Coordinates of C-alpha atoms in Angstrom, one line a residue:
X751 CA -8.0 20.9 181.9
X752 CA -11.2 20.5 183.8
X753 CA -12.4 24.1 184.2
X754 CA -14.7 23.0 187.0
X755 CA -11.7 22.2 189.2
X756 CA -11.0 24.3 192.4
X757 CA -7.5 25.2 193.6
X758 CA -6.6 26.1 197.2
X759 CA -3.3 28.0 197.7
X760 CA -2.3 27.6 201.3
X761 CA 0.0 30.4 202.4
X762 CA -0.9 33.3 200.1
X763 CA 2.4 35.2 200.2
X764 CA 4.2 36.6 197.1
X765 CA 4.6 33.3 195.3
X766 CA 1.1 32.1 196.0
X767 CA -0.6 35.3 195.1
X768 CA 1.4 35.7 191.9
X769 CA 0.4 32.2 190.8
X770 CA -3.3 32.9 191.5
X771 CA -3.2 36.1 189.5
X772 CA -1.3 34.4 186.7
X773 CA -3.9 31.6 186.4
X774 CA -6.8 34.1 186.3
X775 CA -5.0 36.3 183.8
X776 CA -4.4 33.3 181.6
X777 CA -8.1 32.4 181.7
X778 CA -7.4 29.0 183.2
X779 CA -9.3 29.7 186.5
X780 CA -11.8 32.2 187.5
X781 CA -11.2 33.9 190.9
X782 CA -14.2 32.0 192.2
X783 CA -12.4 28.8 191.6
X784 CA -9.4 29.8 193.8
X785 CA -9.2 29.8 197.6
X786 CA -6.5 31.8 199.2
X787 CA -5.5 31.1 202.8
X788 CA -3.5 33.2 205.3
X789 CA -3.5 33.6 209.0
X790 CA -4.3 37.3 208.7
X791 CA -7.0 37.5 206.0
X792 CA -7.2 41.3 206.2
X793 CA -4.3 41.5 203.8
X794 CA -6.3 39.5 201.3
X795 CA -9.2 41.9 201.4
X796 CA -8.6 43.4 197.9
X797 CA -8.5 39.9 196.4
X798 CA -11.7 38.9 198.2
X799 CA -13.3 42.0 196.5
X800 CA -12.2 40.6 193.1
X801 CA -14.0 37.4 193.7
X802 CA -11.3 35.1 195.2
X803 CA -12.3 32.9 198.1
X804 CA -10.4 34.0 201.2
X805 CA -10.1 32.1 204.5
X806 CA -7.8 31.4 207.5
X807 CA -9.1 27.8 207.7
X808 CA -6.7 25.6 205.7
X809 CA -8.6 22.3 206.3
X810 CA -11.8 23.8 205.0
X811 CA -10.0 25.2 201.9
X812 CA -8.6 21.7 201.2
X813 CA -12.0 20.1 201.6
X814 CA -13.4 22.2 198.8
X815 CA -10.4 21.9 196.4
X816 CA -9.1 19.5 193.9
X817 CA -5.6 21.0 193.6
X818 CA -3.8 22.1 196.8
X819 CA -0.7 24.3 196.6
X820 CA 1.6 24.3 199.7
X821 CA 3.3 27.8 199.6
X822 CA 4.7 28.2 203.1
X823 CA 8.1 28.1 204.8
X824 CA 9.7 24.7 205.5
X825 CA 9.5 25.3 209.2
X826 CA 5.7 25.7 209.0
X827 CA 5.0 22.7 206.9
X828 CA 4.5 19.9 209.4
X829 CA 2.0 21.9 211.4
X830 CA 0.1 22.7 208.2
X831 CA 0.0 19.1 207.0
X832 CA -1.3 18.0 210.4
X833 CA -4.0 20.6 210.1
X834 CA -5.2 19.5 206.6
X835 CA -4.7 15.8 207.1
X836 CA -8.4 15.1 208.1
X837 CA -9.7 16.6 204.9
X838 CA -7.0 15.5 202.5
X839 CA -8.0 12.5 200.3
X840 CA -5.8 10.3 198.2
X841 CA -8.3 9.8 195.5
X842 CA -9.3 13.4 195.1
X843 CA -6.3 15.7 195.8
X844 CA -3.2 16.7 193.9
X845 CA -0.7 18.5 196.1
X846 CA 1.8 21.0 194.6
X847 CA 4.6 21.9 197.0
X848 CA 6.7 25.0 196.5
X849 CA 8.4 24.4 199.9
X850 CA 12.2 24.3 199.7
X851 CA 14.0 21.1 200.7
X852 CA 11.0 18.9 201.3
X853 CA 10.6 15.7 199.2
X854 CA 7.3 14.3 197.9
X855 CA 7.9 11.3 200.2
X856 CA 8.3 13.7 203.2
X857 CA 4.9 15.1 202.6
X858 CA 3.2 11.8 202.2
X859 CA 4.8 10.5 205.3
X860 CA 3.7 13.4 207.4
X861 CA 0.1 13.2 206.0
X862 CA 0.1 9.4 206.3
X863 CA -1.6 9.4 202.9
X864 CA -0.5 8.0 199.5
X865 CA -1.5 11.3 197.8
X866 CA 0.1 12.4 194.6
X867 CA 2.6 15.2 195.2
X868 CA 4.5 17.4 192.6
X869 CA 7.2 19.8 193.7
X870 CA 7.5 23.2 192.0
X871 CA 10.3 25.7 192.5
X872 CA 9.4 29.1 190.9
X873 CA 11.2 32.4 191.6
X874 CA 10.0 35.9 192.4
X875 CA 9.9 36.9 188.8
X876 CA 6.6 34.9 188.9
X877 CA 5.1 38.3 189.8
X878 CA 5.7 39.6 186.3
X879 CA 5.1 36.3 184.5
X880 CA 8.8 35.6 183.9
X881 CA 9.5 32.9 186.5
X882 CA 12.0 30.0 185.8
X883 CA 10.0 27.2 187.4
X884 CA 11.4 23.6 187.9
X885 CA 9.0 20.8 188.6
X886 CA 9.6 17.3 189.8
X887 CA 7.8 14.3 191.3
X888 CA 8.3 10.7 192.3
X889 CA 5.0 9.0 191.8
X890 CA 2.6 11.5 190.2
X891 CA 0.9 10.6 186.9
X892 CA 2.0 12.0 183.5
X893 CA -1.4 13.7 183.3
X894 CA -0.9 15.5 186.6
X895 CA 2.7 16.5 185.6
X896 CA 1.3 18.1 182.4
X897 CA -1.4 19.8 184.5
X898 CA 1.1 21.4 186.9
X899 CA 3.4 22.4 184.0
X900 CA 0.5 24.1 182.3
X901 CA -0.3 26.0 185.5
X902 CA 3.2 27.4 185.9
X903 CA 3.6 28.0 182.2
X904 CA 1.1 30.9 182.8
X905 CA 3.7 32.7 184.9
X906 CA 7.0 32.0 183.0
X907 CA 9.0 29.1 181.7
X908 CA 8.7 25.6 183.2
X909 CA 11.0 22.5 183.0
X910 CA 10.7 19.1 184.5
X911 CA 13.8 17.8 186.4
X912 CA 14.7 14.8 188.6
X913 CA 13.5 15.3 192.1
X914 CA 17.0 14.9 193.6
X915 CA 17.9 18.1 191.7
X916 CA 15.2 20.2 193.3
X917 CA 17.4 21.6 196.0
X918 CA 19.9 22.6 193.4
X919 CA 17.1 24.3 191.4
X920 CA 16.3 26.3 194.5
X921 CA 19.8 27.7 194.7
X922 CA 20.2 28.3 190.9
X923 CA 16.8 29.7 190.1
X924 CA 15.1 30.9 193.3
X925 CA 18.1 32.2 195.2
X926 CA 19.7 33.0 191.8
X927 CA 17.3 36.0 191.4
X928 CA 19.1 37.7 194.3
X929 CA 22.5 36.8 192.9
X930 CA 21.8 38.4 189.5
X931 CA 20.2 41.4 191.2
X932 CA 23.3 41.9 193.3
X933 CA 25.4 41.7 190.1
X934 CA 23.2 44.4 188.5
X935 CA 23.5 46.5 191.6
X936 CA 27.3 46.2 191.6
X937 CA 27.4 47.2 187.9
X938 CA 25.2 50.3 188.6
X939 CA 27.5 51.3 191.4
X940 CA 30.4 51.0 189.0
X941 CA 28.5 53.2 186.6
X942 CA 28.0 55.8 189.3
X943 CA 31.7 55.8 190.1
X944 CA 32.6 56.5 186.5
X945 CA 30.2 59.4 186.2
X946 CA 26.5 58.5 185.8
X947 CA 23.7 59.5 188.1
X948 CA 22.6 56.6 190.2
X949 CA 19.1 56.2 188.6
X950 CA 20.6 56.3 185.1
X951 CA 23.3 53.9 186.0
X952 CA 20.8 51.4 187.4
X953 CA 18.6 51.6 184.3
X954 CA 21.5 51.1 182.0
X955 CA 22.9 48.2 184.0
X956 CA 19.5 46.5 184.3
X957 CA 18.7 46.8 180.5
X958 CA 22.2 45.6 179.7
X959 CA 21.7 42.5 181.8
X960 CA 18.3 41.9 180.2
X961 CA 19.9 42.2 176.8
X962 CA 22.6 39.7 177.7
X963 CA 20.1 37.2 178.9
X964 CA 18.0 37.6 175.8
X965 CA 21.0 37.0 173.6
X966 CA 21.4 33.6 175.2
X967 CA 17.7 32.7 175.3
X968 CA 16.7 34.0 171.8
X969 CA 19.8 32.9 169.9
X970 CA 20.3 29.7 171.9
X971 CA 23.9 30.9 172.2
X972 CA 26.6 30.3 174.8
X973 CA 28.0 33.1 177.1
X974 CA 31.5 32.8 175.9
X975 CA 30.4 32.9 172.3
X976 CA 28.7 36.3 172.9
X977 CA 31.6 37.5 175.1
X978 CA 34.0 36.8 172.2
X979 CA 31.9 39.2 170.0
X980 CA 32.6 42.1 172.3
X981 CA 36.2 41.5 173.3
X982 CA 39.0 42.7 171.0
X983 CA 42.8 42.3 171.4
X984 CA 44.2 44.7 174.1
X985 CA 40.6 46.1 174.4
X986 CA 38.7 47.6 177.3
X987 CA 36.2 44.7 177.7
X988 CA 38.8 42.0 178.1
X989 CA 40.8 44.2 180.5
X990 CA 37.7 44.6 182.7
X991 CA 36.7 40.9 182.5
X992 CA 40.2 39.8 183.5
X993 CA 40.3 42.2 186.4
X994 CA 37.0 40.8 187.7
X995 CA 38.3 37.2 187.3
X996 CA 41.5 38.1 189.1
X997 CA 39.3 39.2 192.0
X998 CA 37.3 36.0 192.0
X999 CA 34.1 37.0 190.2
X1000 CA 33.1 33.6 188.7
X1001 CA 34.5 31.7 191.7
X1002 CA 32.4 33.8 194.1
X1003 CA 29.2 33.1 192.1
X1004 CA 29.9 29.4 192.0
X1005 CA 30.7 29.2 195.7
X1006 CA 27.6 31.2 196.6
X1007 CA 25.3 28.9 194.6
X1008 CA 26.9 25.8 196.2
X1009 CA 26.4 27.3 199.7
X1010 CA 22.8 28.2 199.0
X1011 CA 22.1 24.6 197.8
X1012 CA 23.6 23.2 201.0
X1013 CA 21.5 25.5 203.1
X1014 CA 18.3 24.8 201.2
X1015 CA 18.7 21.1 201.7
X1016 CA 18.6 21.3 205.5
X1017 CA 15.9 24.0 206.1
X1018 CA 13.1 21.4 206.6
X1019 CA 15.2 19.0 208.5
X1020 CA 16.5 21.6 210.9
X1021 CA 13.0 22.9 211.9

């Protein structure tokens, strides 16, 4: 990686700020090589004190950057692209979009530029360096794909997928954080009902969920294989699992993911 490169993060909310901090923590960029933009720059005051460049002028930020991260809502994208179009250059800039439901072709069309675009879909666990980030592109070079993967590898795990699956990735990975959090919340409430104090029940449920995930990731195992290890004939685990399934636990999760994917696919088009 060219350590002289400059990156502009347009829309420095939770995702944008977490990425910036991850890049600095990993030693890939210095704060001085990162420009953060936000309409209200007062909120970025502490980061400015750390050496990050801070501005409300997106076009100016792009003019000074080599890599441009679009980290805004789908409904705000066209206005932002119109704003930066005069300073965006096909030969200079690589655009990274974390905007849900917007294709690489959509961005090039709005900019009227044949610029390289790579989409990335992290989740909010990026804040603690444990994001599951999916990346995809249509025309970007292998070198730029490797570059973007290396950027997001600083804040979690990254995989490349086909672009047509990016909306699905939004539902499974980005929205999925909320689904698993709700599952943990429900488990903690069950724990409270059977006798634990709320704060103890939450800690126990969260650590149990973390352990379950690590079993799959570290052992490259399958959920049913691990479930079989804890279920015995006429036992309490299988009784609880079957009660949940009778009430639609798996079906509800599957349906929720499908609905989220459908919604994510029309956010940009319905602006």
